[in-house]
Short mmCIF file of C-alpha atoms in Angstrom, two decimals:
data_model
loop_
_atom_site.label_atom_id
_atom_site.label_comp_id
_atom_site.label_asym_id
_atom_site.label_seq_id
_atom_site.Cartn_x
_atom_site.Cartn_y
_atom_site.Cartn_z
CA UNK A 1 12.98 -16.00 -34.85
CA UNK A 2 12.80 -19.29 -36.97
CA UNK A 3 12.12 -18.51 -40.41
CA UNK A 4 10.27 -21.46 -42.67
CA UNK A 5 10.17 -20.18 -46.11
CA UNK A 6 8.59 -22.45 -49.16
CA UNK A 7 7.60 -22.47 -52.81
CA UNK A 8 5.46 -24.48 -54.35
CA UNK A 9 4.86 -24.53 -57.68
CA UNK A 10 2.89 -27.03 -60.35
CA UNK A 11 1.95 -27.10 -63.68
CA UNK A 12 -0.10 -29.28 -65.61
CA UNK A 13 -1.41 -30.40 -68.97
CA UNK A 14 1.60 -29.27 -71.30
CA UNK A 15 4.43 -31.24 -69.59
CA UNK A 16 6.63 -27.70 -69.21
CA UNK A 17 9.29 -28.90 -66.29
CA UNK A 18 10.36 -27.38 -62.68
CA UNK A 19 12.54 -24.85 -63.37
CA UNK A 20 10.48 -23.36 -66.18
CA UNK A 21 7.76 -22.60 -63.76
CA UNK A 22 9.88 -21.15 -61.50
CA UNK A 23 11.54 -18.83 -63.57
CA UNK A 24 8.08 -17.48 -64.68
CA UNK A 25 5.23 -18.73 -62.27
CA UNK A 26 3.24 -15.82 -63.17
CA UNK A 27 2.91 -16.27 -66.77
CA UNK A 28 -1.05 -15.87 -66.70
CA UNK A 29 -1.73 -17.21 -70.34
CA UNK A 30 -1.06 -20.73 -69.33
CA UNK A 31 -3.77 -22.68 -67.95
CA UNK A 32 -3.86 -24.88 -64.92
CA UNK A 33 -0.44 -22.93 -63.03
CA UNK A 34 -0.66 -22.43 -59.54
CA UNK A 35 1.60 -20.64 -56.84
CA UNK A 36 1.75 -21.06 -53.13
CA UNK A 37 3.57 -19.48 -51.13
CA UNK A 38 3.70 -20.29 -47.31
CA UNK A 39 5.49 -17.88 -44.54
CA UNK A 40 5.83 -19.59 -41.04
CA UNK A 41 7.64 -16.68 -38.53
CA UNK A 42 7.84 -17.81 -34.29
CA UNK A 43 6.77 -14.56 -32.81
CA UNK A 44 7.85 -16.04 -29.47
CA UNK A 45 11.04 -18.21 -29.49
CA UNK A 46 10.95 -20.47 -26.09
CA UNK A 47 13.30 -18.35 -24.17
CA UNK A 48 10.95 -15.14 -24.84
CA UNK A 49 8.18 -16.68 -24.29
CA UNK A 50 9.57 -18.05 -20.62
CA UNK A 51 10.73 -14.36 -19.81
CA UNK A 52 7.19 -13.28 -20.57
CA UNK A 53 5.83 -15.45 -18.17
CA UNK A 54 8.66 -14.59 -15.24
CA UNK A 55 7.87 -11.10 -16.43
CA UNK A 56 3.58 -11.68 -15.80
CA UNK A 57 4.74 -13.35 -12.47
CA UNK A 58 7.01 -10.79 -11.16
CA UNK A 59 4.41 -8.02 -12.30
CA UNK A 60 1.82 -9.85 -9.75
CA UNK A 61 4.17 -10.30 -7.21
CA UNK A 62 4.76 -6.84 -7.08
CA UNK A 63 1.00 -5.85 -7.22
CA UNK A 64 0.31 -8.17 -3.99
CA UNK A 65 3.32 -6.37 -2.59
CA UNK A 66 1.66 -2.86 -3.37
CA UNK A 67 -1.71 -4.24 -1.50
CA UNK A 68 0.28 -5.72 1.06
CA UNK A 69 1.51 -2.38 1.69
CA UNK A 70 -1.57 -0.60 1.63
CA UNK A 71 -3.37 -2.86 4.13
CA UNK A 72 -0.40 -2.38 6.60
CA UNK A 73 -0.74 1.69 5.97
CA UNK A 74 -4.46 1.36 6.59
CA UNK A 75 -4.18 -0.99 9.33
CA UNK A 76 -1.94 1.70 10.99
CA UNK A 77 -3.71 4.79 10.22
CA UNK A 78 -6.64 2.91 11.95
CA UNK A 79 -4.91 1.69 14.96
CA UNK A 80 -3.12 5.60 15.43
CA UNK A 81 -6.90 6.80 15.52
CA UNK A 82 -7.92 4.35 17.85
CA UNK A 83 -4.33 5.79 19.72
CA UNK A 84 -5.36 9.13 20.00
CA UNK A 85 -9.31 8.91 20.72
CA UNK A 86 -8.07 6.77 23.43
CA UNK A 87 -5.50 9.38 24.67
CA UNK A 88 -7.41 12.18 24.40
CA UNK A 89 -10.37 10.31 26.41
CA UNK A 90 -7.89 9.49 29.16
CA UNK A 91 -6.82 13.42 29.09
CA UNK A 92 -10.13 14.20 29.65
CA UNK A 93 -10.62 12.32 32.22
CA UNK A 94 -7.57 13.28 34.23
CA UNK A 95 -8.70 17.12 33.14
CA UNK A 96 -11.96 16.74 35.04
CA UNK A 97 -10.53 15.05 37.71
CA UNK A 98 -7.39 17.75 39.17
CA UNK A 99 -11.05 20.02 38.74
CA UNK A 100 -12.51 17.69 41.08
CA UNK A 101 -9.15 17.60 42.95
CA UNK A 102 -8.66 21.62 43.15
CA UNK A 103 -12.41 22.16 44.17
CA UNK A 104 -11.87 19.36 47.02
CA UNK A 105 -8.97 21.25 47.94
CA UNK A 106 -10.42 24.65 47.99
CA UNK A 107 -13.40 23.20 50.23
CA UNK A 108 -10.80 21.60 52.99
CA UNK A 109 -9.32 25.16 53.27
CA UNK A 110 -12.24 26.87 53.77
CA UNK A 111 -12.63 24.43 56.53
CA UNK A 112 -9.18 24.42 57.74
CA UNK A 113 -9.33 28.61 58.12
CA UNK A 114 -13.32 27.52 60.19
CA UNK A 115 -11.21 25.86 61.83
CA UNK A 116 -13.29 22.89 61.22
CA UNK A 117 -10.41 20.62 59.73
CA UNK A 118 -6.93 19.63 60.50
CA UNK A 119 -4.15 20.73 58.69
CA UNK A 120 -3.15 16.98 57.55
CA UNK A 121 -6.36 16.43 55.95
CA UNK A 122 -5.46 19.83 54.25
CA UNK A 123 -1.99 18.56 53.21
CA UNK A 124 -3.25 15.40 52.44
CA UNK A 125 -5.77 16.84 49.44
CA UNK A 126 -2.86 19.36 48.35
CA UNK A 127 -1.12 16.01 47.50
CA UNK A 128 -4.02 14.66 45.80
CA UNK A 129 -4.17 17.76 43.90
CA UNK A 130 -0.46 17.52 42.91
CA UNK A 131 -1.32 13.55 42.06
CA UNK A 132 -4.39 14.74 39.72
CA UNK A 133 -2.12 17.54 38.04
CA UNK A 134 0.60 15.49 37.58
CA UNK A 135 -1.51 12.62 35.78
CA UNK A 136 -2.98 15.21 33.47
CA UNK A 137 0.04 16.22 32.40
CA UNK A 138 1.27 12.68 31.67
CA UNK A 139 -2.35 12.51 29.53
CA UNK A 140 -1.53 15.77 27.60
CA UNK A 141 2.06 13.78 26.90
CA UNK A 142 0.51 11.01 25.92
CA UNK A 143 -2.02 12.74 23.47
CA UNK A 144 0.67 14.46 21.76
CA UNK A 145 2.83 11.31 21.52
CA UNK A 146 -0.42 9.68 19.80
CA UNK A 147 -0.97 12.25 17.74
CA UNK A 148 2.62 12.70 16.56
CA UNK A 149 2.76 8.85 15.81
CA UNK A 150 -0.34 9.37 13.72
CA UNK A 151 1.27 12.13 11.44
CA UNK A 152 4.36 9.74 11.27
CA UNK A 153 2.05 6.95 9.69
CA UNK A 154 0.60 9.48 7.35
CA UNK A 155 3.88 10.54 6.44
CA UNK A 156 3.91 13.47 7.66
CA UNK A 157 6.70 13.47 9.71
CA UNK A 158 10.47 11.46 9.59
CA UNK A 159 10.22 8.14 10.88
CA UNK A 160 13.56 9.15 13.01
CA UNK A 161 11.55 11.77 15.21
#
């Protein structure tokens, strides 16, 4: 810090000189003396000051980081919902349709023992059956894939897994 340190001192009407007055600038019984003192201190030299700033700068940086962040956590939370409502719609809907597929099969049985239907047409639901079956279990995968890459984005789980 720069220091600026000055006395000023003045005396009038009996003609004492300088150093008089300096030696004893609080002698009250003479009239007319005066004593200023002045104290200049830089609380900031240039340098500081400069850091400060980089300092203010780097501190708002850093907040727009943190926001940056938390939109990008939100924005996946959001889309990892929108992952497994979707998911667990589409396992649903292959669900109710291997029902669909069983009871169709079950019927064309029935009919095959009545002897009212062939045994391809039999076969040929049985594989529809397998088809439905197999795309429910690729739905059930595919919830539990969402749902695990949901609990990832929370955090709940290693990012490796």
């Amino acid at each position: 810090p720069a220091l600026d340190f000055q006395v000023n001192v003045s005396r009038s009407r009996n003609g004492k000189n300088l150093s008089t007055l300096i030696k004893s600038p609080f002698d009250l019984d003479k009239p007319s003396t005066s004593f200023t003192l002045n104290f200049t201190m830089d609380v900031f030299r240039w340098n500081d000051k400069q850091r400060y700033r980089a300092s203010l700068n780097s501190l708002e940086r850093q907040k727009l980081s943190i926001k940056n962040l938390e939109n990008q956590i939100k924005k996946e939370l959001k889309s990892g919902l929108i992952s497994v409502e979707a998911a667990y719609n589409s396992f649903a809907l292959a669900k109710s349709s291997k029902e669909l597929s069983e009871q169709k099969l079950e019927m064309e049985h029935k009919k095959f023992k009545e002897g009212q239907t062939s045994i391809k047409t039999v076969i040929d639901f049985q594989n529809e059956t397998n088809s439905a079956i197999s795309n429910e279990l690729s739905a059930m995968i595919t919830v539990i894939s969402s749902l695990a890459n949901l609990r990832r984005s929370q955090g709940l789980l290693p990012a490796n897994l």
